[in-house]
Coordinates of C-alpha atoms in Angstrom, one line a residue:
M77 CA 107.3 63.3 -93.2
A78 CA 108.5 60.1 -91.7
T79 CA 111.4 57.8 -92.6
G80 CA 112.1 54.4 -91.3
K81 CA 113.3 50.9 -92.0
I82 CA 111.0 48.2 -93.4
N83 CA 110.6 45.5 -90.8
V84 CA 112.3 42.5 -92.4
S85 CA 114.4 39.8 -90.9
V86 CA 117.4 40.3 -93.3
D87 CA 119.4 43.5 -94.1
N88 CA 118.0 43.7 -97.6
I89 CA 115.1 41.6 -98.8
F90 CA 115.0 43.0 -102.4
P91 CA 117.9 40.9 -103.9
L92 CA 116.2 37.9 -102.4
I93 CA 112.8 38.9 -103.9
K94 CA 114.5 39.4 -107.3
K95 CA 116.2 36.1 -107.2
F96 CA 113.8 33.7 -105.3
L97 CA 110.3 35.0 -104.8
Y98 CA 109.2 34.3 -108.4
S99 CA 111.0 32.6 -111.2
D100 CA 109.6 34.9 -113.8
H101 CA 109.8 38.7 -113.4
E102 CA 106.7 39.3 -115.5
I103 CA 104.6 38.0 -112.6
F104 CA 104.9 41.5 -110.9
L105 CA 102.0 42.9 -113.0
R106 CA 99.8 39.9 -112.1
E107 CA 100.6 40.5 -108.4
L108 CA 100.0 44.2 -108.4
I109 CA 96.7 43.9 -110.3
S110 CA 95.6 41.1 -107.9
N111 CA 96.2 43.5 -105.0
A112 CA 94.2 46.2 -106.7
T113 CA 91.4 43.7 -107.3
D114 CA 91.5 42.8 -103.7
A115 CA 91.3 46.4 -102.6
T116 CA 88.3 46.9 -104.9
L117 CA 86.4 43.7 -103.8
K118 CA 87.1 44.4 -100.2
L119 CA 85.4 47.8 -100.6
K120 CA 82.5 46.2 -102.4
H121 CA 82.1 43.8 -99.5
L122 CA 82.3 46.5 -96.8
T123 CA 79.7 48.7 -98.6
T124 CA 77.4 45.6 -99.1
I125 CA 77.4 44.8 -95.3
G126 CA 77.1 48.5 -94.4
E127 CA 80.6 48.7 -92.8
A128 CA 81.8 51.4 -95.3
K129 CA 79.5 54.4 -95.6
V130 CA 80.6 55.3 -99.2
E131 CA 79.3 54.9 -102.7
Y132 CA 80.9 51.8 -104.4
G133 CA 80.1 53.0 -107.9
N134 CA 81.7 51.3 -110.9
P135 CA 85.4 51.2 -110.1
I136 CA 88.0 50.1 -112.6
I137 CA 91.7 49.4 -112.4
E138 CA 93.9 51.4 -114.8
V139 CA 97.4 50.5 -116.1
K140 CA 99.3 53.5 -117.6
A141 CA 102.8 53.4 -119.2
D142 CA 105.0 56.6 -119.2
K143 CA 107.7 55.6 -121.6
E144 CA 109.6 58.9 -121.5
G145 CA 109.5 59.0 -117.7
K146 CA 110.3 55.3 -117.5
K147 CA 107.3 54.8 -115.1
L148 CA 104.5 52.3 -114.9
H149 CA 101.3 53.3 -113.0
I150 CA 98.7 50.8 -111.6
I151 CA 95.7 52.8 -110.3
D152 CA 92.7 51.4 -108.4
Q153 CA 89.5 52.9 -106.9
G154 CA 89.4 50.4 -104.0
L155 CA 89.4 51.0 -100.3
G156 CA 92.9 52.6 -100.1
M157 CA 95.0 52.7 -97.0
T158 CA 95.5 55.0 -94.0
E159 CA 99.0 55.8 -92.7
E160 CA 98.6 53.1 -90.0
E161 CA 97.6 50.5 -92.7
V162 CA 100.6 51.5 -94.9
K163 CA 102.9 50.9 -91.8
K164 CA 101.2 47.6 -91.1
Y165 CA 100.8 46.1 -94.6
I166 CA 103.7 47.6 -96.5
N167 CA 106.4 48.1 -93.9
E168 CA 105.8 44.9 -92.0
V169 CA 106.5 42.6 -95.0
A170 CA 105.5 39.3 -93.4
F171 CA 102.0 40.4 -92.5
S172 CA 99.2 39.7 -94.8
G173 CA 96.4 42.2 -95.0
A174 CA 94.1 39.8 -96.7
E175 CA 94.6 37.3 -93.9
E176 CA 93.5 39.8 -91.3
F177 CA 90.6 41.0 -93.4
L178 CA 89.3 37.4 -93.9
N179 CA 89.7 36.6 -90.2
K180 CA 87.8 39.7 -89.2
Y181 CA 84.9 39.1 -91.6
E182 CA 85.2 35.4 -91.7
D183 CA 81.6 34.4 -92.3
S184 CA 80.5 37.2 -94.5
A185 CA 83.7 37.4 -96.6
K186 CA 83.8 33.8 -97.7
D187 CA 82.2 34.5 -101.1
S188 CA 83.7 38.0 -101.7
G189 CA 86.4 36.6 -104.1
I190 CA 89.3 38.2 -102.1
I191 CA 92.5 36.6 -103.4
G192 CA 94.4 36.8 -100.1
H193 CA 97.9 37.6 -101.2
F194 CA 98.5 41.2 -100.1
G195 CA 101.9 41.4 -98.6
L196 CA 104.9 39.9 -100.4
G197 CA 103.1 40.2 -103.7
F198 CA 103.5 43.9 -103.6
Y199 CA 107.3 43.5 -103.3
S200 CA 107.5 41.7 -106.6
A201 CA 107.5 45.2 -108.0
F202 CA 111.1 45.5 -107.1
M203 CA 112.0 42.8 -109.5
V204 CA 111.5 45.3 -112.3
A205 CA 111.7 48.7 -110.6
H206 CA 114.6 50.5 -108.9
K207 CA 112.1 52.7 -107.0
V208 CA 108.5 52.2 -106.0
E209 CA 106.0 54.8 -104.9
I210 CA 102.5 54.4 -103.3
I211 CA 100.0 57.2 -103.2
T212 CA 96.9 56.1 -101.4
K213 CA 93.7 57.5 -99.8
S214 CA 91.5 55.4 -97.6
Y215 CA 87.7 55.3 -97.9
K216 CA 87.8 56.4 -94.2
D217 CA 88.0 60.2 -93.7
E218 CA 91.8 60.3 -93.2
P219 CA 94.6 62.1 -95.1
A220 CA 96.2 60.5 -98.1
V221 CA 99.7 59.0 -97.8
H222 CA 102.7 59.0 -100.0
W223 CA 105.2 56.2 -99.5
S224 CA 108.4 55.6 -101.5
C225 CA 111.3 53.2 -101.3
D226 CA 114.4 52.9 -103.6
G227 CA 115.0 49.1 -103.1
S228 CA 116.9 49.4 -99.8
P229 CA 115.2 48.7 -96.4
E230 CA 114.8 52.5 -95.9
F231 CA 111.5 54.2 -96.9
I232 CA 110.0 57.7 -96.8
M233 CA 106.3 58.3 -95.8
E234 CA 104.5 61.6 -95.9
E235 CA 101.1 63.1 -96.3
A236 CA 99.9 63.4 -99.9
K237 CA 97.3 65.6 -101.8
K238 CA 95.3 62.8 -103.4
E239 CA 91.6 63.6 -103.4
E240 CA 90.1 60.4 -104.8
R241 CA 89.7 57.2 -102.9
G242 CA 92.0 54.3 -103.9
T243 CA 95.7 53.5 -104.5
E244 CA 98.2 54.4 -107.2
I245 CA 101.4 52.5 -107.4
I246 CA 104.2 54.0 -109.5
L247 CA 107.1 51.8 -110.6
H248 CA 110.3 53.5 -111.7
I249 CA 111.3 50.9 -114.2
A250 CA 115.0 49.7 -113.9
D251 CA 117.2 49.9 -117.0
D252 CA 117.2 46.1 -117.4
S253 CA 113.4 45.9 -117.4
T254 CA 112.3 48.6 -119.9
E255 CA 110.5 46.0 -122.0
F256 CA 107.7 46.4 -119.4
L257 CA 107.1 49.9 -120.7
E258 CA 106.2 48.7 -124.2
D259 CA 102.5 48.7 -125.1
T260 CA 102.6 45.2 -126.8
R261 CA 104.4 43.7 -123.8
I262 CA 101.9 45.1 -121.3
K263 CA 99.0 44.1 -123.4
G264 CA 100.4 40.6 -123.7
L265 CA 100.8 40.3 -119.9
L266 CA 97.3 41.7 -119.2
N267 CA 95.8 39.3 -121.7
K268 CA 97.8 36.3 -120.3
Y269 CA 97.2 36.9 -116.5
N270 CA 94.3 39.2 -116.2
K271 CA 92.0 38.4 -119.0
F272 CA 89.2 37.3 -116.7
M273 CA 89.8 39.4 -113.5
P274 CA 86.6 40.3 -111.7
V275 CA 87.2 44.1 -111.9
P276 CA 87.4 45.9 -115.3
I277 CA 91.0 46.8 -116.3
K278 CA 91.7 49.8 -118.5
F279 CA 94.7 50.1 -120.7
G280 CA 94.5 53.1 -122.9
T281 CA 91.6 54.0 -125.1
K282 CA 90.1 52.8 -128.3
T283 CA 87.9 54.4 -131.0
E284 CA 84.3 53.4 -131.1
T285 CA 82.1 53.9 -134.1
L286 CA 78.7 55.5 -133.4
P287 CA 75.5 55.2 -135.4
K288 CA 75.0 57.8 -138.1
P289 CA 72.6 60.6 -137.2
E290 CA 69.2 60.8 -138.9
G291 CA 69.4 62.5 -142.3
A292 CA 73.1 61.7 -142.8
K293 CA 74.2 60.9 -146.4
E294 CA 75.4 57.4 -147.3
D295 CA 79.0 58.6 -148.0
D296 CA 79.2 60.6 -144.8
P297 CA 81.7 59.1 -142.4
A298 CA 80.2 57.6 -139.2
P299 CA 80.9 59.6 -136.0
T300 CA 83.4 58.1 -133.6
K301 CA 84.4 58.6 -129.9
E302 CA 87.2 57.6 -127.7
V303 CA 86.3 55.1 -125.0
D304 CA 88.1 53.2 -122.3
N305 CA 89.9 50.2 -123.6
I306 CA 88.8 47.5 -121.1
I307 CA 91.0 44.5 -121.8
N308 CA 89.3 41.9 -119.6
N309 CA 86.0 40.0 -119.3
P310 CA 85.1 40.4 -115.6
N311 CA 82.2 37.9 -115.8
P312 CA 83.5 34.8 -117.7
A313 CA 81.3 31.8 -118.4
W314 CA 82.7 29.7 -115.6
T315 CA 81.6 32.2 -112.9
K316 CA 78.0 31.8 -114.0
Q317 CA 75.5 29.0 -113.2
P318 CA 75.1 26.3 -115.8
A319 CA 71.3 27.0 -115.9
D320 CA 72.1 30.5 -117.1
L321 CA 74.2 29.4 -120.1
K322 CA 73.2 28.1 -123.5
T323 CA 75.2 25.9 -125.8
E324 CA 76.2 28.9 -127.8
D325 CA 77.6 30.6 -124.6
Y326 CA 79.9 27.7 -124.0
K327 CA 81.1 27.7 -127.6
S328 CA 81.6 31.5 -127.5
F329 CA 83.7 31.2 -124.3
Y330 CA 85.8 28.4 -126.0
R331 CA 86.6 30.9 -128.8
E332 CA 87.5 33.5 -126.2
L333 CA 89.9 31.1 -124.5
Y334 CA 91.4 29.7 -127.7
P335 CA 91.0 32.4 -130.5
M336 CA 93.4 30.4 -132.8
Q337 CA 91.3 27.2 -132.6
F338 CA 89.0 26.9 -135.5
E339 CA 87.3 23.6 -134.7
E340 CA 84.3 23.6 -132.4
P341 CA 84.7 21.5 -129.2
L342 CA 82.7 18.2 -129.1
F343 CA 81.1 18.9 -125.7
N344 CA 81.8 20.6 -122.4
I345 CA 81.6 19.8 -118.7
H346 CA 80.7 22.5 -116.2
L347 CA 82.4 22.1 -112.8
N348 CA 80.9 23.7 -109.7
V349 CA 81.6 22.5 -106.2
D350 CA 81.8 24.3 -102.8
Y351 CA 82.5 21.4 -100.5
P352 CA 84.9 20.0 -99.3
F353 CA 86.8 22.6 -101.4
N354 CA 85.9 25.4 -103.8
L355 CA 86.2 24.8 -107.5
T356 CA 84.5 26.1 -110.6
G357 CA 85.4 25.7 -114.2
I358 CA 84.5 24.5 -117.7
L359 CA 86.3 21.6 -119.4
Y360 CA 86.0 21.0 -123.2
F361 CA 86.6 17.8 -125.1
P362 CA 88.3 18.9 -128.4
K363 CA 88.8 16.7 -131.4
L364 CA 92.0 14.8 -130.6
T365 CA 94.6 13.3 -132.8
N366 CA 96.8 10.2 -132.0
D367 CA 99.7 12.5 -131.2
L368 CA 99.6 12.5 -127.3
A369 CA 102.5 14.9 -126.9
Q370 CA 100.8 17.7 -128.8
Q371 CA 97.6 17.6 -126.8
K372 CA 98.9 18.4 -123.3
D373 CA 98.7 21.5 -121.1
R374 CA 95.8 23.3 -122.8
I375 CA 93.7 23.7 -119.5
Q376 CA 94.2 27.0 -117.8
L377 CA 94.4 27.2 -114.0
Y378 CA 93.0 30.3 -112.3
Q379 CA 92.8 31.3 -108.7
N380 CA 89.9 33.7 -108.2
Q381 CA 90.0 34.6 -111.8
V382 CA 93.8 35.3 -111.7
F383 CA 95.7 33.2 -114.2
V384 CA 98.2 30.9 -112.5
T385 CA 99.5 28.4 -115.2
D386 CA 98.5 26.3 -118.1
N387 CA 100.8 23.5 -116.9
V388 CA 98.3 21.6 -114.8
E389 CA 99.8 18.1 -114.3
G390 CA 99.5 17.2 -110.7
I391 CA 96.2 19.2 -110.3
V392 CA 94.3 17.7 -113.2
P393 CA 94.6 13.9 -113.6
E394 CA 97.2 13.3 -116.3
F395 CA 94.7 11.7 -118.8
L396 CA 92.6 14.9 -118.7
T397 CA 95.5 17.2 -119.5
M398 CA 94.5 16.5 -123.1
L399 CA 91.3 18.4 -122.6
R400 CA 90.9 22.2 -122.8
G401 CA 89.2 24.8 -120.6
V402 CA 89.5 26.5 -117.3
I403 CA 89.7 25.4 -113.7
D404 CA 89.4 28.1 -110.9
S405 CA 90.0 27.3 -107.3
P406 CA 91.0 29.5 -104.3
D407 CA 92.2 26.3 -102.6
I408 CA 95.2 25.9 -105.0
P409 CA 98.2 27.9 -103.9
L410 CA 99.5 30.5 -106.4
N411 CA 103.2 30.2 -106.0
V412 CA 104.4 26.8 -105.0
S413 CA 106.4 24.0 -106.6
R414 CA 104.9 21.1 -108.6
S415 CA 106.1 18.5 -106.0
Y416 CA 104.3 20.5 -103.3
L417 CA 101.1 20.6 -105.3
Q418 CA 101.2 16.8 -105.9
A419 CA 101.5 16.1 -102.2
D420 CA 98.8 18.7 -101.2
G421 CA 95.6 17.1 -99.7
A422 CA 93.2 19.7 -101.3
V423 CA 94.8 19.2 -104.7
K424 CA 94.4 15.4 -104.5
K425 CA 90.7 15.8 -103.6
I426 CA 90.3 18.3 -106.5
S427 CA 91.9 15.7 -108.9
S428 CA 89.6 13.0 -107.7
Y429 CA 86.5 15.2 -108.1
I430 CA 87.4 16.2 -111.6
T431 CA 87.9 12.5 -112.6
R432 CA 84.5 11.6 -111.1
K433 CA 82.7 14.5 -112.8
V434 CA 84.2 13.7 -116.2
A435 CA 83.2 10.1 -115.9
D436 CA 79.7 11.0 -114.8
K437 CA 79.3 13.4 -117.8
L438 CA 80.5 10.8 -120.3
N439 CA 78.2 8.2 -118.8
S440 CA 75.2 10.5 -119.0
L441 CA 76.1 11.4 -122.7
F442 CA 76.3 7.7 -123.5
K443 CA 73.0 6.8 -121.8
N444 CA 71.0 9.9 -123.1
N445 CA 72.2 9.9 -126.7
R446 CA 74.2 6.8 -127.6
E447 CA 74.0 7.6 -131.3
E448 CA 75.8 10.9 -130.8
F449 CA 78.3 9.4 -128.4
E450 CA 79.2 6.7 -130.9
A451 CA 79.6 9.4 -133.6
K452 CA 82.1 11.2 -131.4
W453 CA 83.9 8.1 -130.1
N454 CA 86.9 8.3 -132.4
D455 CA 87.6 11.8 -131.3
I456 CA 87.4 11.1 -127.6
K457 CA 88.6 7.5 -127.3
I458 CA 92.2 8.4 -126.6
V459 CA 91.2 10.3 -123.4
I460 CA 88.9 7.6 -122.2
E461 CA 91.5 4.8 -122.9
Y462 CA 94.3 6.8 -121.2
G463 CA 92.0 7.3 -118.2
M464 CA 91.1 3.6 -118.0
L465 CA 94.8 2.9 -117.9
S466 CA 95.9 5.5 -115.4
E467 CA 93.0 5.9 -112.9
E468 CA 91.4 2.8 -111.3
K469 CA 88.2 4.7 -110.3
F470 CA 87.8 6.0 -113.8
F471 CA 88.4 2.5 -115.2
E472 CA 85.5 1.2 -113.1
K473 CA 83.1 3.8 -114.3
A474 CA 84.3 3.8 -117.9
D475 CA 83.9 0.1 -118.2
K476 CA 80.1 0.8 -118.6
F477 CA 80.5 3.3 -121.5
A478 CA 83.8 2.6 -123.3
L479 CA 83.1 1.4 -126.8
Y480 CA 84.7 -1.3 -128.9
P481 CA 84.0 -0.7 -132.6
T482 CA 83.9 -3.6 -135.1
V483 CA 85.3 -3.5 -138.6
D484 CA 81.7 -3.2 -139.8
G485 CA 81.0 0.0 -137.9
T486 CA 79.0 -1.4 -134.9
Y487 CA 79.9 0.0 -131.5
L488 CA 79.7 -2.4 -128.5
T489 CA 80.3 -2.0 -124.8
F490 CA 82.5 -4.7 -123.3
E491 CA 79.5 -6.4 -121.8
E492 CA 77.6 -6.4 -125.2
L493 CA 80.7 -7.7 -127.0
Q494 CA 81.2 -10.5 -124.5
E495 CA 77.5 -11.6 -124.9
K496 CA 77.7 -11.4 -128.7
I497 CA 80.9 -13.5 -129.2
K498 CA 80.9 -15.9 -126.3
D499 CA 79.3 -18.9 -128.1
N500 CA 81.5 -18.7 -131.2
Q501 CA 84.8 -17.3 -130.0
T502 CA 85.4 -19.4 -126.8
D503 CA 88.4 -21.8 -127.4
K504 CA 88.9 -25.3 -126.1
D505 CA 90.4 -23.9 -122.9
N506 CA 87.2 -22.0 -122.2
K507 CA 89.0 -18.7 -122.9
L508 CA 87.1 -15.9 -124.8
V509 CA 89.3 -14.8 -127.7
I510 CA 88.7 -11.2 -128.9
L511 CA 89.9 -10.7 -132.4
Y512 CA 90.9 -7.2 -133.6
T513 CA 92.7 -5.4 -136.3
S514 CA 94.7 -2.2 -136.1
D515 CA 94.5 -1.5 -139.8
K516 CA 91.5 -2.6 -141.9
E517 CA 93.3 -2.2 -145.2
A518 CA 96.7 -3.7 -144.3
Q519 CA 95.1 -6.7 -142.6
H520 CA 92.2 -7.1 -145.0
S521 CA 92.8 -10.7 -146.0
Y522 CA 93.2 -11.9 -142.4
I523 CA 89.9 -10.1 -141.5
E524 CA 88.1 -11.8 -144.3
T525 CA 89.4 -15.2 -143.2
A526 CA 88.1 -14.5 -139.6
K527 CA 84.7 -13.3 -140.9
S528 CA 84.4 -16.4 -143.1
K529 CA 84.3 -18.4 -139.8
G530 CA 81.6 -16.1 -138.4
Y531 CA 84.0 -14.4 -136.1
E532 CA 83.6 -10.7 -135.0
V533 CA 86.7 -8.5 -135.6
L534 CA 87.2 -5.2 -133.6
L535 CA 88.9 -2.2 -135.1
L536 CA 91.3 -1.0 -132.3
D537 CA 93.8 1.5 -133.7
S538 CA 94.7 4.0 -131.0
P539 CA 98.4 4.3 -130.0
I540 CA 97.8 3.1 -126.5
I541 CA 95.5 0.2 -127.2
G542 CA 98.2 -2.4 -126.4
H543 CA 98.5 -1.1 -122.9
L544 CA 94.7 -1.1 -122.5
M545 CA 94.3 -4.7 -123.8
Q546 CA 97.0 -5.8 -121.2
K547 CA 94.9 -4.1 -118.5
L548 CA 91.7 -5.7 -119.6
E549 CA 93.2 -9.1 -119.8
G550 CA 94.5 -8.7 -116.2
S551 CA 91.2 -7.4 -114.8
K552 CA 88.7 -9.6 -116.5
E553 CA 88.5 -13.4 -116.3
N554 CA 89.3 -15.8 -119.1
I555 CA 89.7 -13.3 -122.0
S556 CA 92.6 -12.6 -124.4
F557 CA 93.0 -10.2 -127.3
A558 CA 94.6 -11.4 -130.5
R559 CA 95.2 -9.4 -133.7
V560 CA 93.9 -11.2 -136.7
D561 CA 97.3 -11.6 -138.2
A562 CA 99.0 -13.0 -135.1
D563 CA 98.5 -16.6 -136.2
H564 CA 96.4 -18.7 -138.5
I565 CA 92.8 -18.3 -137.5
D566 CA 92.4 -21.9 -136.4
K567 CA 95.3 -21.4 -134.1
L568 CA 94.0 -18.1 -132.7
I569 CA 90.7 -19.7 -131.6
Q570 CA 91.6 -23.3 -131.2
K571 CA 88.7 -25.7 -131.1
E572 CA 88.8 -29.4 -130.3
D573 CA 88.6 -30.6 -133.9
T574 CA 92.0 -30.4 -135.4
Q575 CA 92.9 -31.1 -139.1
I576 CA 94.9 -34.1 -140.0
S577 CA 98.0 -33.5 -142.2
K578 CA 98.3 -35.1 -145.6
L579 CA 102.1 -35.2 -145.2
S580 CA 104.0 -37.7 -143.1
D581 CA 106.4 -36.6 -140.4
E582 CA 109.3 -37.4 -142.7
E583 CA 107.8 -35.4 -145.6
K584 CA 107.3 -32.5 -143.2
E585 CA 110.9 -32.5 -142.1
T586 CA 112.1 -32.6 -145.7
L587 CA 109.7 -29.7 -146.6
K588 CA 110.8 -27.6 -143.7
S589 CA 114.5 -27.9 -144.4
E590 CA 114.0 -27.1 -148.1
L591 CA 112.0 -24.0 -147.2
E592 CA 114.6 -22.9 -144.7
K593 CA 117.4 -23.4 -147.3
V594 CA 115.6 -21.0 -149.7
I595 CA 114.5 -18.4 -147.1
G596 CA 118.0 -18.3 -145.5
E597 CA 119.4 -18.9 -142.1
K598 CA 119.4 -15.2 -141.1
S599 CA 115.8 -14.8 -142.0
S600 CA 113.4 -13.1 -139.5
Y601 CA 110.8 -15.8 -140.4
T602 CA 110.3 -18.9 -138.3
V603 CA 108.8 -21.7 -140.4
Q604 CA 105.8 -23.5 -138.8
L605 CA 104.0 -26.4 -140.6
E606 CA 100.3 -26.6 -139.8
A607 CA 97.5 -28.9 -141.1
M608 CA 94.6 -26.7 -142.2
D609 CA 91.7 -26.7 -144.7
S610 CA 93.0 -27.5 -148.2
D611 CA 91.5 -24.3 -149.5
A612 CA 93.3 -22.1 -146.9
S613 CA 96.3 -20.0 -148.0
P614 CA 99.4 -22.1 -148.7
F615 CA 101.7 -19.6 -147.0
T616 CA 100.6 -17.1 -144.3
I617 CA 102.8 -14.7 -142.5
T618 CA 101.9 -13.9 -138.9
E619 CA 103.4 -11.7 -136.2
P620 CA 103.3 -13.3 -132.7
E621 CA 100.8 -11.3 -130.5
F622 CA 103.0 -11.1 -127.4
M623 CA 106.2 -9.9 -129.2
R624 CA 104.4 -7.5 -131.5
R625 CA 102.3 -6.0 -128.6
M626 CA 105.4 -5.5 -126.4
K627 CA 107.1 -3.7 -129.3
E628 CA 104.1 -1.4 -129.9
M629 CA 103.8 -0.7 -126.1
Q630 CA 107.5 0.1 -126.0
Q631 CA 107.0 2.7 -128.7
T632 CA 104.3 4.5 -126.7
G633 CA 106.2 4.5 -123.4
G634 CA 105.8 1.3 -121.5
G635 CA 107.8 -1.4 -123.2
G636 CA 110.8 -0.4 -121.2
M637 CA 109.2 -1.9 -118.1
F638 CA 109.7 -5.4 -119.6
G639 CA 113.4 -4.8 -119.8
M640 CA 113.6 -6.0 -123.4
G641 CA 115.5 -3.2 -125.1
Q642 CA 114.7 -2.5 -128.7
M643 CA 112.7 -5.5 -129.9
P644 CA 113.5 -7.1 -133.3
E645 CA 111.0 -7.7 -136.1
M646 CA 109.9 -11.3 -135.8
Y647 CA 107.4 -13.2 -138.0
N648 CA 106.1 -16.8 -138.3
L649 CA 105.7 -18.3 -141.8
I650 CA 102.8 -20.7 -141.5
V651 CA 102.8 -23.3 -144.2
N652 CA 99.6 -25.2 -144.9
T653 CA 100.6 -28.9 -145.3
N654 CA 97.2 -29.7 -146.8
S655 CA 97.5 -27.1 -149.6
A656 CA 97.9 -28.5 -153.2
L657 CA 100.6 -25.9 -153.9
V658 CA 102.6 -27.0 -150.9
G659 CA 102.3 -30.6 -152.0
E660 CA 103.6 -29.6 -155.5
I661 CA 106.6 -27.8 -153.9
L662 CA 107.5 -31.0 -152.0
A663 CA 107.0 -33.2 -155.2
T664 CA 109.0 -30.9 -157.5
K665 CA 112.3 -32.5 -158.6
T666 CA 113.9 -29.5 -160.3
A667 CA 115.7 -27.4 -157.7
K668 CA 115.3 -24.2 -159.8
K669 CA 111.5 -24.6 -160.1
K670 CA 111.2 -25.6 -156.4
E671 CA 113.1 -22.4 -155.5
R672 CA 110.9 -20.3 -157.8
L673 CA 107.7 -21.7 -156.3
I674 CA 108.8 -21.1 -152.8
N675 CA 109.9 -17.5 -153.5
Q676 CA 106.7 -16.7 -155.4
S677 CA 104.5 -18.2 -152.6
L678 CA 106.6 -16.3 -149.9
D679 CA 106.4 -13.0 -151.8
L680 CA 102.6 -13.4 -152.1
A681 CA 102.3 -13.9 -148.4
K682 CA 104.6 -10.9 -147.8
L683 CA 102.4 -8.9 -150.2
S684 CA 99.3 -9.8 -148.3
K685 CA 101.0 -8.7 -145.0
G686 CA 102.3 -5.4 -146.6
L687 CA 105.9 -6.5 -146.2
L688 CA 107.0 -6.7 -149.8
K689 CA 108.9 -3.5 -150.6
G690 CA 111.8 -2.1 -152.6
K691 CA 114.0 -4.5 -154.6
D692 CA 112.0 -7.5 -153.5
L693 CA 108.8 -6.0 -154.8
T694 CA 110.5 -5.1 -158.1
E695 CA 111.8 -8.6 -158.6
F696 CA 108.4 -10.1 -157.7
I697 CA 106.6 -8.0 -160.3
K698 CA 109.2 -8.9 -163.0
R699 CA 109.0 -12.6 -162.1
S700 CA 105.2 -12.5 -162.2
Y701 CA 105.2 -11.1 -165.7
E702 CA 107.6 -13.8 -166.8
M703 CA 105.2 -16.4 -165.4
V704 CA 102.2 -14.8 -167.3
K705 CA 104.2 -15.0 -170.6

């Protein structure tokens, strides 16, 4: 038997491990199973290249809980350790066994899937255990070793009687961590971190129903047998080649990742690159809602099939955090801060690659099956619009396949839209005015007015469309977006020929002051007198494009940059000076009748804009019935 001190640079590393190594104590199981996986994959590699003259077989990793004895066992059938290796890898904490292994077999071990974190990961056991034992036997013909440590720098090491190759780690669980002896807690952790580990993991047994023997009666019970309960899928879809997978395989894997999601994904993107970094994965476009906050952090990040996090901002471009799926890369460090990840060169390259891959996939879907792409547009547009706003390279690619639907259900690319409307919707200043609505029903009368002039109206209703329009106006020459209710249609697309007013300047001044007297000084309406077609609406309420857009952008995180605080409701009341009704209002001598005509006309304009509510609506209905009588 040998005793000694663990070679560490402080008197006692364990309080530091407990406090600083990992923020979450549950990580210990992930680390120990990662080490067991390493030991198994190393053995597989050594037998493959003829370095280890042993039978690899079908090794598994087993997790066993002994509730009464307050012990947790993690058992593998990997390469095990000799006494010298225990001294080196366990007692010299700062040394990484995986690092040495990879250096020694640098070329042949590149694709062996070794995680490379043996060393400090083992000591995470002391976050939940007051004592840890290792019983290990190497694949080499050497005696088994028993090592134990009670959380101080002192350890005991002696020969053991273990016959089978591999390592058993026994955790004597501390009183404040007995939750890790509960079956449900262990199952939850194994399912969270080890669901797709490359070596089968056993936790208990389960009952399997066997086929009935020939001649058995219908009401005879089917025979059963106890089998190993393997909790993981060692060969998940993302580890396979796209050519080996069918559409149903991708859908099946989606259900495996998200068992509580009942809607099918719209389509998937298979990632597979080995230069200048290693990365595999599958991303899915789910059906998305307009609630951006609900969508984020559904992508799971793995390192060599070990779950790391589902909080992937900084690794995945922000606009793609609304997607779902898996990304697996050995080039992403397991336990580092977010700020480190965002500054890491490999992570930045990974982020750029994913952006490009997603853009290429969307472009190919658009080109190969435009009809299907158009059918899915409303479910995927939020991701594409967000990407165009936040990633310049994505904007350049997406400009070719981003769609702009019209109120009539036609989908156009920007280039197609430009070509279609340039002759009719270019104003006197040679600016192309793109009309749009955010709500077909609420803005119906304004849409109809625009269509009567032969103008095309887009339906743009996503929560971030204001930001995107701003971006498009800044990046393309001589274009502007205007919502159909932002002004009278002749003002939105101003041509050379302007109408002549039937009213003199003096009459206009009189009319304006009478309108303002009835509407009130504190009104949110600014009266504007305009000469228009005599059959155009007498009163029209519009909301200035700039102010309204800034307010909407503020609500979706962006208005603050204009330093405008909470923006007020502001409307223009456009009065058609050529309307017969407006002429009648001006000519009416009775003050009461004049007031009634103004209020009725204003309420009709409010009703058309969806602004007539509550008490005002009740009084309008009552007044309208009186007029009918």
